[in-house]
Structures are given as C-alpha cells and as structure tokens.
Short mmCIF file of C-alpha atoms in Angstrom, two decimals:
data_model
loop_
_atom_site.label_atom_id
_atom_site.label_comp_id
_atom_site.label_asym_id
_atom_site.label_seq_id
_atom_site.Cartn_x
_atom_site.Cartn_y
_atom_site.Cartn_z
CA MET A 19 -57.00 -22.35 -17.91
CA SER A 20 -55.85 -18.69 -18.16
CA ASN A 21 -52.79 -18.18 -20.37
CA ASN A 22 -50.99 -16.40 -17.57
CA ARG A 23 -51.49 -18.89 -14.78
CA PRO A 24 -48.33 -21.15 -13.98
CA ILE A 25 -48.47 -24.69 -15.35
CA PRO A 26 -48.51 -27.20 -12.53
CA PRO A 27 -45.61 -29.65 -12.69
CA ALA A 28 -47.90 -32.72 -13.20
CA THR A 29 -49.77 -30.93 -16.08
CA LEU A 30 -46.51 -29.88 -17.65
CA ARG A 31 -45.16 -33.34 -17.57
CA TRP A 32 -48.34 -34.62 -19.28
CA LEU A 33 -48.10 -31.89 -21.90
CA GLY A 34 -44.64 -32.74 -22.75
CA GLY A 35 -45.06 -36.58 -22.83
CA ALA A 36 -46.44 -38.61 -25.61
CA PRO A 37 -50.11 -38.76 -24.33
CA GLY A 38 -50.26 -34.80 -24.00
CA GLN A 39 -48.60 -34.27 -27.48
CA CYS A 40 -51.08 -36.75 -29.04
CA ALA A 41 -54.07 -35.05 -27.30
CA LEU A 42 -52.80 -31.61 -28.45
CA ARG A 43 -52.72 -32.67 -32.06
CA ALA A 44 -56.14 -34.26 -31.89
CA MET A 45 -57.73 -31.26 -30.25
CA ALA A 46 -56.14 -28.82 -32.72
CA ALA A 47 -57.49 -30.96 -35.63
CA GLU A 48 -61.07 -30.71 -34.31
CA GLY A 49 -61.27 -26.98 -34.84
CA SER A 50 -59.75 -23.53 -34.31
CA GLU A 51 -62.04 -22.60 -31.47
CA ALA A 52 -62.38 -24.23 -27.99
CA THR A 53 -66.21 -24.21 -27.89
CA PRO A 54 -68.03 -25.28 -24.71
CA ALA A 55 -69.10 -28.49 -26.43
CA LEU A 56 -65.74 -29.35 -27.54
CA ILE A 57 -64.20 -28.66 -24.10
CA GLU A 58 -67.04 -30.75 -22.48
CA ARG A 59 -66.36 -33.65 -24.99
CA TRP A 60 -62.62 -33.71 -24.06
CA ARG A 61 -63.42 -33.41 -20.33
CA ARG A 62 -65.17 -36.79 -20.56
CA ARG A 63 -61.85 -38.21 -21.71
CA LEU A 64 -59.19 -36.36 -19.67
CA PRO A 65 -58.94 -34.53 -16.29
CA ALA A 66 -60.28 -30.92 -16.53
CA GLU A 67 -56.93 -29.41 -15.78
CA TYR A 68 -55.25 -31.23 -18.67
CA VAL A 69 -58.05 -30.03 -21.02
CA GLY A 70 -57.60 -26.43 -20.05
CA ALA A 71 -53.99 -26.58 -20.31
CA ALA A 72 -54.04 -28.29 -23.68
CA PHE A 73 -56.54 -25.64 -25.23
CA THR A 74 -54.24 -22.91 -23.74
CA GLN A 75 -51.13 -24.51 -25.53
CA ILE A 76 -53.10 -24.76 -28.85
CA THR A 77 -53.97 -20.94 -28.61
CA LEU A 78 -50.27 -20.09 -27.81
CA ARG A 79 -48.93 -22.31 -30.51
CA ARG A 80 -51.09 -20.50 -33.21
CA ARG A 81 -49.76 -17.22 -31.85
CA ALA A 82 -46.23 -18.54 -31.86
CA ARG A 83 -46.27 -19.45 -35.57
CA ALA A 84 -45.25 -15.87 -36.30
CA LYS A 85 -42.05 -16.41 -34.36
CA PHE A 86 -41.18 -20.07 -34.59
CA THR A 87 -41.31 -22.53 -37.60
CA ARG A 88 -41.71 -25.32 -35.14
CA ALA A 89 -44.34 -23.69 -32.95
CA ASP A 90 -46.76 -26.64 -33.30
CA ASP A 91 -44.25 -29.00 -31.56
CA MET A 92 -43.30 -26.50 -28.75
CA LEU A 93 -44.69 -25.54 -25.34
CA PHE A 94 -45.10 -22.01 -24.05
CA ASP A 95 -46.46 -19.77 -21.28
CA ALA A 96 -48.12 -16.53 -22.54
CA GLU A 97 -45.60 -14.06 -20.96
CA GLY A 98 -42.60 -16.13 -21.95
CA LEU A 99 -43.85 -16.36 -25.57
CA GLU A 100 -44.40 -12.56 -25.74
CA GLN A 101 -40.84 -11.84 -24.47
CA ALA A 102 -39.03 -14.55 -26.29
CA SER A 103 -36.74 -13.53 -29.22
CA GLY A 104 -38.27 -14.90 -32.50
CA GLU A 105 -36.40 -17.50 -34.61
CA ILE A 106 -35.21 -15.17 -37.33
CA VAL A 107 -33.81 -12.46 -34.87
CA ALA A 108 -32.41 -15.23 -32.47
CA THR A 109 -30.73 -16.98 -35.38
CA TYR A 110 -29.03 -13.92 -36.47
CA LYS A 111 -27.85 -13.01 -33.02
CA ALA A 112 -26.57 -16.50 -32.37
CA GLN A 113 -23.86 -16.16 -35.12
CA ARG A 114 -21.88 -13.90 -32.95
CA PHE A 115 -21.29 -16.77 -30.59
CA ALA A 116 -19.89 -19.13 -33.25
CA GLY A 117 -16.65 -20.59 -32.19
CA LEU A 118 -17.19 -20.53 -28.46
CA ARG A 119 -17.36 -23.75 -26.55
CA ARG A 120 -20.26 -22.92 -24.08
CA VAL A 121 -22.73 -20.00 -23.65
CA VAL A 122 -24.78 -19.53 -20.54
CA ASP A 123 -28.16 -18.16 -21.33
CA LEU A 124 -29.33 -16.31 -18.10
CA CYS A 125 -33.02 -15.71 -17.67
CA CYS A 126 -33.62 -18.12 -20.63
CA GLY A 127 -37.45 -17.95 -20.58
CA ILE A 128 -39.04 -20.44 -22.90
CA GLY A 129 -35.59 -20.79 -24.77
CA GLY A 130 -35.95 -18.58 -27.92
CA ASP A 131 -32.27 -17.55 -27.68
CA SER A 132 -31.05 -20.83 -26.22
CA LEU A 133 -32.41 -22.76 -29.26
CA ALA A 134 -30.56 -20.47 -31.72
CA ILE A 135 -27.23 -20.28 -29.92
CA ALA A 136 -27.28 -24.12 -29.55
CA GLY A 137 -26.89 -24.23 -33.36
CA TYR A 138 -23.40 -22.99 -32.79
CA CYS A 139 -22.17 -24.18 -29.42
CA ASP A 140 -23.33 -25.93 -26.22
CA VAL A 141 -25.75 -23.87 -24.00
CA VAL A 142 -26.54 -23.93 -20.36
CA ALA A 143 -30.14 -22.35 -19.95
CA VAL A 144 -30.68 -20.78 -16.58
CA ASP A 145 -33.90 -19.31 -15.02
CA ARG A 146 -35.30 -19.03 -11.62
CA ASP A 147 -38.65 -20.31 -12.83
CA ALA A 148 -38.45 -24.09 -13.01
CA THR A 149 -41.39 -24.28 -15.48
CA ARG A 150 -39.45 -21.96 -17.89
CA VAL A 151 -36.41 -24.31 -17.79
CA ALA A 152 -38.61 -27.29 -18.48
CA LEU A 153 -40.23 -25.42 -21.44
CA THR A 154 -36.80 -24.56 -22.75
CA LEU A 155 -35.67 -28.24 -22.60
CA HIS A 156 -38.94 -29.47 -24.35
CA ASN A 157 -38.42 -26.85 -27.02
CA ALA A 158 -34.80 -27.87 -27.47
CA ALA A 159 -36.13 -31.39 -28.29
CA ALA A 160 -38.57 -29.93 -30.74
CA TYR A 161 -35.72 -28.36 -32.68
CA GLY A 162 -33.51 -31.53 -32.37
CA ARG A 163 -31.05 -29.76 -30.02
CA ALA A 164 -31.65 -31.43 -26.80
CA ASN A 165 -28.12 -32.70 -26.58
CA ARG A 166 -26.74 -29.15 -26.87
CA ILE A 167 -28.82 -27.54 -24.08
CA ALA A 168 -28.62 -28.19 -20.37
CA GLY A 169 -31.17 -26.58 -18.04
CA ILE A 170 -30.59 -25.30 -14.48
CA CYS A 171 -33.10 -23.76 -12.13
CA ALA A 172 -31.35 -20.98 -10.23
CA ASP A 173 -31.52 -17.33 -9.22
CA VAL A 174 -28.87 -15.81 -11.44
CA THR A 175 -28.19 -13.00 -9.02
CA THR A 176 -26.87 -15.38 -6.39
CA TRP A 177 -25.20 -18.04 -8.76
CA TYR A 178 -24.71 -19.11 -12.23
CA PRO A 179 -22.43 -21.59 -14.05
CA PRO A 180 -19.25 -20.51 -15.91
CA GLY A 181 -19.12 -20.20 -19.63
CA ASP A 182 -17.23 -18.60 -22.40
CA ALA A 183 -19.93 -15.92 -22.82
CA MET A 184 -23.05 -14.87 -21.17
CA HIS A 185 -26.38 -13.92 -22.87
CA ILE A 186 -29.07 -12.51 -20.59
CA ASP A 187 -32.65 -11.32 -21.19
CA PRO A 188 -33.76 -9.31 -18.24
CA SER A 189 -37.47 -9.32 -17.63
CA ARG A 190 -39.09 -6.13 -18.89
CA ARG A 191 -42.70 -7.04 -17.90
CA GLU A 192 -44.66 -6.77 -14.64
CA GLY A 193 -48.28 -7.68 -14.36
CA GLY A 194 -48.54 -7.83 -18.12
CA ARG A 195 -47.17 -4.25 -18.58
CA ARG A 196 -44.19 -3.81 -20.79
CA ARG A 197 -41.43 -1.62 -19.20
CA HIS A 198 -38.85 0.29 -21.21
CA ARG A 199 -36.55 1.75 -18.56
CA ILE A 200 -33.43 -0.32 -17.82
CA ALA A 201 -33.80 0.70 -14.15
CA GLU A 202 -37.09 -1.35 -14.00
CA ALA A 203 -35.65 -4.54 -15.34
CA GLN A 204 -35.13 -7.74 -13.42
CA PRO A 205 -32.40 -8.70 -12.58
CA PRO A 206 -31.71 -4.97 -11.67
CA PRO A 207 -29.10 -2.72 -13.24
CA ALA A 208 -26.68 -3.35 -10.33
CA PHE A 209 -26.50 -7.10 -11.27
CA LEU A 210 -26.15 -6.19 -15.00
CA ASP A 211 -23.33 -3.75 -14.21
CA GLN A 212 -21.53 -6.51 -12.17
CA LEU A 213 -22.06 -8.98 -14.93
CA VAL A 214 -20.37 -6.80 -17.59
CA ALA A 215 -17.61 -5.93 -15.23
CA SER A 216 -16.73 -9.49 -14.23
CA GLU A 217 -17.39 -11.58 -17.47
CA PRO A 218 -15.27 -11.33 -20.59
CA ALA A 219 -18.14 -11.51 -23.04
CA VAL A 220 -21.64 -10.52 -22.35
CA ALA A 221 -24.69 -9.97 -24.61
CA ILE A 222 -27.62 -8.26 -22.91
CA LYS A 223 -30.99 -8.20 -24.67
CA LEU A 224 -32.84 -4.85 -24.34
CA GLY A 225 -36.09 -3.24 -25.53
CA PRO A 226 -35.69 -1.03 -28.57
CA ALA A 227 -37.01 1.97 -26.59
CA ALA A 228 -34.26 1.56 -23.76
CA ASP A 229 -32.27 4.69 -22.71
CA PHE A 230 -28.94 3.90 -24.18
CA ASP A 231 -27.29 6.84 -22.28
CA ALA A 232 -27.99 5.00 -19.02
CA ILE A 233 -25.61 2.14 -19.95
CA ALA A 234 -22.90 4.23 -21.58
CA HIS A 235 -20.57 2.91 -18.87
CA TRP A 236 -20.80 -0.63 -20.18
CA ASN A 237 -18.70 0.55 -23.21
CA ALA A 238 -20.99 -1.79 -25.40
CA GLU A 239 -21.90 -1.97 -29.06
CA ILE A 240 -25.61 -1.06 -29.03
CA GLU A 241 -27.20 -3.07 -32.05
CA LEU A 242 -30.84 -2.31 -33.08
CA ILE A 243 -32.42 -5.19 -34.98
CA SER A 244 -35.57 -4.99 -37.10
CA GLU A 245 -37.54 -7.74 -38.77
CA ASP A 246 -39.66 -6.89 -41.78
CA GLY A 247 -39.51 -3.21 -40.87
CA GLU A 248 -40.41 -3.49 -37.26
CA CYS A 249 -37.66 -2.75 -34.70
CA ARG A 250 -37.69 -5.82 -32.49
CA GLN A 251 -35.01 -5.54 -30.01
CA ALA A 252 -31.71 -4.04 -28.99
CA VAL A 253 -28.56 -5.84 -27.92
CA ALA A 254 -25.66 -4.60 -25.85
CA TRP A 255 -22.62 -6.55 -26.90
CA CYS A 256 -20.03 -6.12 -24.17
CA GLY A 257 -16.37 -7.18 -23.77
CA ARG A 258 -15.09 -9.49 -26.48
CA LEU A 259 -18.54 -9.57 -28.29
CA ARG A 260 -18.29 -5.87 -29.00
CA ARG A 261 -17.24 -5.01 -32.54
CA VAL A 262 -18.26 -1.35 -33.16
CA HIS A 263 -19.88 1.53 -31.28
CA ARG A 264 -23.37 1.48 -32.76
CA SER A 265 -25.14 -0.66 -35.38
CA ALA A 266 -28.40 -1.36 -37.03
CA THR A 267 -29.37 -4.54 -38.70
CA VAL A 268 -32.41 -5.26 -40.88
CA LEU A 269 -33.79 -8.80 -41.19
CA PRO A 270 -34.23 -11.05 -42.93
CA SER A 271 -31.63 -9.63 -45.36
CA ALA A 272 -29.05 -8.98 -42.56
CA GLU A 273 -28.00 -5.76 -44.19
CA ARG A 274 -26.22 -3.67 -41.62
CA ILE A 275 -24.93 -0.15 -40.94
CA GLU A 276 -22.41 0.70 -38.26
CA VAL A 277 -20.14 3.33 -36.86
CA ALA A 278 -16.91 3.06 -34.97
CA ASP A 279 -17.37 5.83 -32.46
CA GLU A 280 -19.74 8.48 -31.17
CA ALA A 281 -18.81 10.86 -34.07
CA GLY A 282 -20.61 8.53 -36.35
CA LEU A 283 -23.85 9.41 -34.76
CA ALA A 284 -23.84 13.06 -36.14
CA PRO A 285 -27.01 14.12 -37.85
CA PRO A 286 -27.31 14.31 -41.64
CA PRO A 287 -26.77 17.50 -43.68
CA GLN A 288 -29.95 19.29 -44.56
CA GLY A 289 -31.22 20.23 -47.99
CA GLU A 290 -34.33 20.74 -50.02
CA LEU A 291 -37.06 18.36 -51.24
CA ARG A 292 -37.88 18.84 -55.00
CA VAL A 293 -40.18 17.27 -57.50
CA GLY A 294 -38.46 14.22 -58.96
CA ASP A 295 -36.32 13.66 -55.91
CA ILE A 296 -36.31 10.22 -54.02
CA LEU A 297 -37.71 10.59 -50.53
CA VAL A 298 -36.15 7.78 -48.31
CA GLU A 299 -37.69 6.52 -45.14
CA PRO A 300 -34.91 4.80 -43.19
CA ASP A 301 -35.74 1.39 -41.58
CA ALA A 302 -36.93 1.66 -37.95
CA ALA A 303 -33.78 0.07 -36.65
CA VAL A 304 -31.64 2.79 -38.40
CA ILE A 305 -33.82 5.50 -36.85
CA ARG A 306 -33.68 4.10 -33.31
CA ALA A 307 -29.89 3.52 -33.64
CA HIS A 308 -29.41 7.23 -34.45
CA LEU A 309 -27.72 6.24 -37.69
CA VAL A 310 -29.80 8.33 -40.09
CA GLY A 311 -26.82 10.68 -40.42
CA GLU A 312 -24.46 7.80 -41.34
CA MET A 313 -26.99 6.46 -43.73
CA ALA A 314 -27.18 9.81 -45.39
CA ARG A 315 -23.33 10.01 -45.77
CA ARG A 316 -23.16 6.43 -47.04
CA PHE A 317 -25.86 6.92 -49.87
CA GLY A 318 -25.12 10.67 -50.63
CA LEU A 319 -28.48 11.81 -49.16
CA HIS A 320 -29.57 14.80 -47.06
CA GLY A 321 -32.15 15.55 -44.48
CA ILE A 322 -35.40 17.56 -45.22
CA ASP A 323 -35.94 18.68 -41.54
CA PRO A 324 -33.49 18.59 -38.61
CA LYS A 325 -36.15 16.98 -36.30
CA LEU A 326 -37.27 14.22 -38.67
CA ALA A 327 -35.78 11.06 -40.04
CA TYR A 328 -36.69 11.44 -43.74
CA LEU A 329 -33.90 11.67 -46.23
CA ALA A 330 -33.81 12.88 -49.87
CA GLY A 331 -31.62 12.46 -52.90
CA ARG A 332 -31.68 12.35 -56.75
CA GLU A 333 -31.38 8.61 -57.21
CA PRO A 334 -33.02 5.57 -55.46
CA ILE A 335 -30.80 3.62 -53.09
CA VAL A 336 -30.29 -0.09 -53.63
CA SER A 337 -30.69 -1.08 -50.01
CA ARG A 338 -33.00 -2.72 -47.46
CA LEU A 339 -32.02 0.08 -44.99
CA GLY A 340 -34.70 2.29 -46.40
CA THR A 341 -37.84 2.60 -48.48
CA CYS A 342 -37.84 4.89 -51.52
CA PHE A 343 -40.60 7.18 -52.90
CA ARG A 344 -40.33 9.19 -56.08
CA VAL A 345 -41.73 12.64 -55.41
CA VAL A 346 -44.41 13.57 -57.91
CA GLU A 347 -45.71 16.86 -56.26
CA THR A 348 -45.26 18.65 -52.91
CA GLY A 349 -46.69 21.75 -51.36
CA PRO A 350 -48.02 23.36 -48.02
CA TRP A 351 -50.45 21.04 -46.29
CA SER A 352 -54.07 21.67 -46.99
CA LEU A 353 -56.79 18.98 -46.80
CA ALA A 354 -58.86 20.83 -49.60
CA THR A 355 -55.73 21.23 -51.84
CA VAL A 356 -54.78 17.55 -51.42
CA ARG A 357 -58.23 16.24 -52.07
CA ARG A 358 -58.44 18.39 -55.26
CA ARG A 359 -54.88 17.21 -56.58
CA LEU A 360 -55.67 13.55 -55.86
CA LYS A 361 -59.04 13.86 -57.60
CA ALA A 362 -57.41 15.51 -60.61
CA GLN A 363 -54.90 12.67 -60.86
CA GLY A 364 -57.60 10.03 -60.48
CA ILE A 365 -55.94 8.60 -57.32
CA GLY A 366 -58.47 6.56 -55.33
CA ARG A 367 -56.24 4.11 -53.55
CA ILE A 368 -53.73 5.91 -51.37
CA GLU A 369 -51.20 4.90 -48.81
CA ILE A 370 -50.88 7.64 -46.27
CA LYS A 371 -47.77 8.06 -44.15
CA THR A 372 -47.29 10.73 -41.41
CA ARG A 373 -44.13 11.85 -39.61
CA GLY A 374 -43.87 14.96 -37.58
CA PHE A 375 -47.62 15.57 -38.22
CA VAL A 376 -50.28 14.68 -35.69
CA ALA A 377 -52.95 12.97 -37.72
CA ASP A 378 -54.45 9.42 -38.05
CA PRO A 379 -53.87 8.13 -41.51
CA ALA A 380 -57.22 6.22 -41.57
CA ASP A 381 -59.04 9.47 -40.51
CA LEU A 382 -57.31 11.36 -43.15
CA ALA A 383 -58.16 8.83 -45.85
CA ALA A 384 -61.92 9.12 -44.85
CA ARG A 385 -61.79 12.93 -44.92
CA LEU A 386 -60.18 12.91 -48.43
CA ARG A 387 -63.20 10.99 -49.80
CA LEU A 388 -61.11 9.51 -52.72
CA GLU A 389 -62.44 8.30 -55.93
CA GLY A 390 -60.45 6.75 -58.92
CA ASP A 391 -58.46 3.70 -59.67
CA GLN A 392 -54.93 5.06 -59.62
CA ARG A 393 -52.57 4.34 -56.78
CA GLY A 394 -50.26 6.64 -54.86
CA VAL A 395 -48.54 7.52 -51.65
CA LEU A 396 -49.38 10.61 -49.60
CA VAL A 397 -46.70 11.63 -47.10
CA VAL A 398 -47.82 14.26 -44.63
CA THR A 399 -44.83 15.71 -42.85
CA ARG A 400 -42.71 18.74 -42.09
CA VAL A 401 -39.96 20.32 -44.31
CA HIS A 402 -37.80 22.58 -42.49
CA GLY A 403 -40.46 23.21 -39.94
CA ARG A 404 -43.33 23.73 -42.44
CA PRO A 405 -46.33 21.27 -42.69
CA MET A 406 -46.13 19.91 -46.17
CA TYR A 407 -47.73 17.17 -48.38
CA VAL A 408 -45.67 15.05 -50.67
CA LEU A 409 -47.53 12.98 -53.48
CA SER A 410 -45.32 10.19 -54.51
CA HIS A 411 -45.07 6.48 -55.48
CA ARG A 412 -42.91 3.65 -54.26
CA VAL A 413 -39.65 2.81 -56.17
CA LEU A 414 -39.04 -0.91 -55.73
CA VAL A 415 -35.35 -1.15 -56.27
CA GLN A 416 -34.15 -3.17 -53.28
CA PRO A 417 -32.32 -6.37 -54.00
CA GLU A 418 -33.63 -9.71 -52.90
CA MET A 419 -31.35 -10.46 -49.95
CA GLU A 420 -33.62 -12.39 -47.71
CA ASN A 421 -32.00 -15.25 -45.69
CA ARG A 422 -34.75 -16.80 -43.61
CA PRO A 423 -33.71 -19.76 -41.57
CA SER A 424 -34.98 -23.14 -42.72
#
C-alpha cells in the first residue's frame, strides 16, 4: 500500500484493534525491511490489503519515532505525520491552554496537538477527514488520554463546536508539496480572519516561512519555535492567548526572547569583528522572528554586517539562544590563503559554516584538501559587505536547561 493512499475504514478498524496491533508487533519483530518473501509469508495468513497497510504503518512508525515517544503504539498516514506537531513542540505549546475547560482543535490531523493539549484540559478534535479523526482517537488511547479527547468529523468552515479556545492547523500541503503562503492554506485566509474576529482565544499554527505582514490585522503574538536548532513552526496567538508582540522559543530548554511592540524588532547596532571576539550565531527561531536586534541588546552584542544575523561581543553568552565561537583569525576570503593557514595550524577536521556567501560547505572542504588532527570551525561570511573568512572554535558555555517530556 502506498503511504499516501487513504486507509479504508475496515482496514483502519483492523489496524486499531487487538488483532491488527498484534500483527504489527509481530511483523516489526521479523525485520526492518518488508522483503517480497516476508510480504508473501504474511499474505498466506492475512488479506493482502491488511498486510500492505500493516507494513506501511511499520514504516511510518519508524519515521515517527523522531516526533513521538509512543510512536510504536500509534497509527498514521504519511501526510498527517509530516504535518503533525512533534511531541516536544506540542507539549510546550499546550501549556498556554492550561486552566481552560475545553479547547477545540480544528483540522486536528493525526492528533499531535490534541494529544498535548489534553494534558491540560478536555479537547474536541475536529477534522473533515473521518480517517484523521479515527487516527487521533487511536493515538489518544496510546497516550492514555482517550477520556480527555472527543472526535468529530466536520467541515470546520461550515460548523465547529464551541470551546474556551480554538487551535487550528491549516493544511499547507497539496499533492505532497509544502506551501508557505498563508493565501494558499486550507481553510482559506477568509475563514481564519473570521475565526480570529469571532472567537476570544485562537492559536493558529503556521509554517516558519509564512509572511507575517499578511496577518498583521490579526494583532497576534507571532511566536517562532525551534527544536534542537531547527525552526519547526510559527504560532499566531490571538485574543486572550496573546502575551507580547513577537517571541522566539528554543526547545527543549524553553528559553525565550520576546518584545512587547514593533519597536523591539529594530536591527542590532553594528561594530567590528576582531581576533579574540566571540562570534554568536543566533538560533534559527530568533533569526526568523526578527529578534536578532533584541538579542544583541539583551547580551551587549553588535552586528558585523547589516544584512546578516551574526553578532559579536567580547564575552561568551550563557544562553541557548545562540551558539558561540571564539575568533582565532580573520581576513579577506581566499581559498589559497585559508588552505595555507589551516595547514600551518594542523587543522584537518573542520566544520564549515557559510552565511551571506554562496558556497557549498562540502565542496569547500574538498577543495581545501585538509590534513592534520586538529579541529576548528571555518566561517565564510561577509563583514560589512566584504567576503571574509573567520577561523574559530566552539565555546561550550550554554547551561543544561533541557526539559524533554517524559
């Protein structure tokens, strides 16, 4: 069975029942690959459609382990898994609903956000796809939260149940293609506008690359959330859920930076980059939230180029909001010069980072033809418009603030 084909209702009932769950565990225990021989052996015991569906679930469960701690007990469809909030991000977001009685999760998908919100209050999971609703309810049982989540199959643009707050994850995919423009989302922007205008508390999940200027009329807090350095999603917190104007949160530490108004988005002051300085690369969420300037002001840093996100200062910052590098050497970019300097220092194992400089780090590494057993970090970037190289090493000063869900 193709990962993207709908799951027939009878097959879904079998997958979610005791016989299907036993078969899934037995199949998974027999090997990591669905070989023709293994498939044929199982087809002698089960209908072909069950076998295909089961092996698809085994593949999806392996993929889902990166998002969910209980992936091996859950059920998925490929697109729903791809779009679902992972457990760490969803658990963080769900805290903002604490104290409410009931949250309605519109366009719930396979239930990533519903499962997390149900840790704080009752949830009504709504989706126009009956299969997705069934997947959410199965997954709720996998997390021991079946008594906190009710499922409804409905087109949210025509009706949805009342609640103290709404969470919605508009679809941003069509034919397997990820869409970034809010204008291309489903439900469409007109419905989202109406939802924000009519409901007292609304959270709208968006892609990190969304055009935030297009939703300025929502008067929302736009929060960018990263996990392990990768910007995962944006959330528009509207109405009573809004706290500030713009924010960025890095997970799993949950360290956060925020500004109260548009003035807080001002760019950082500019300065020089000198040997011995600390070069700071802000987290992806900070960059996407346009909070590099606020980060500079918080930690006493300055920019090194008005078009780039790198910051610099004299001392390392004790924060998960950025990564620190001690500058050992810097100069105008030249492949020959850098090759000679790395060789002189015996650097043979190099991490290459580029920003504002069109080059593939792997290609650069090959062209440098490095030898030696010393380690280093090569940053190829622009400093006040000039292409420069920066030799450095990582400074590991960040506190241990991880708070992964159990």
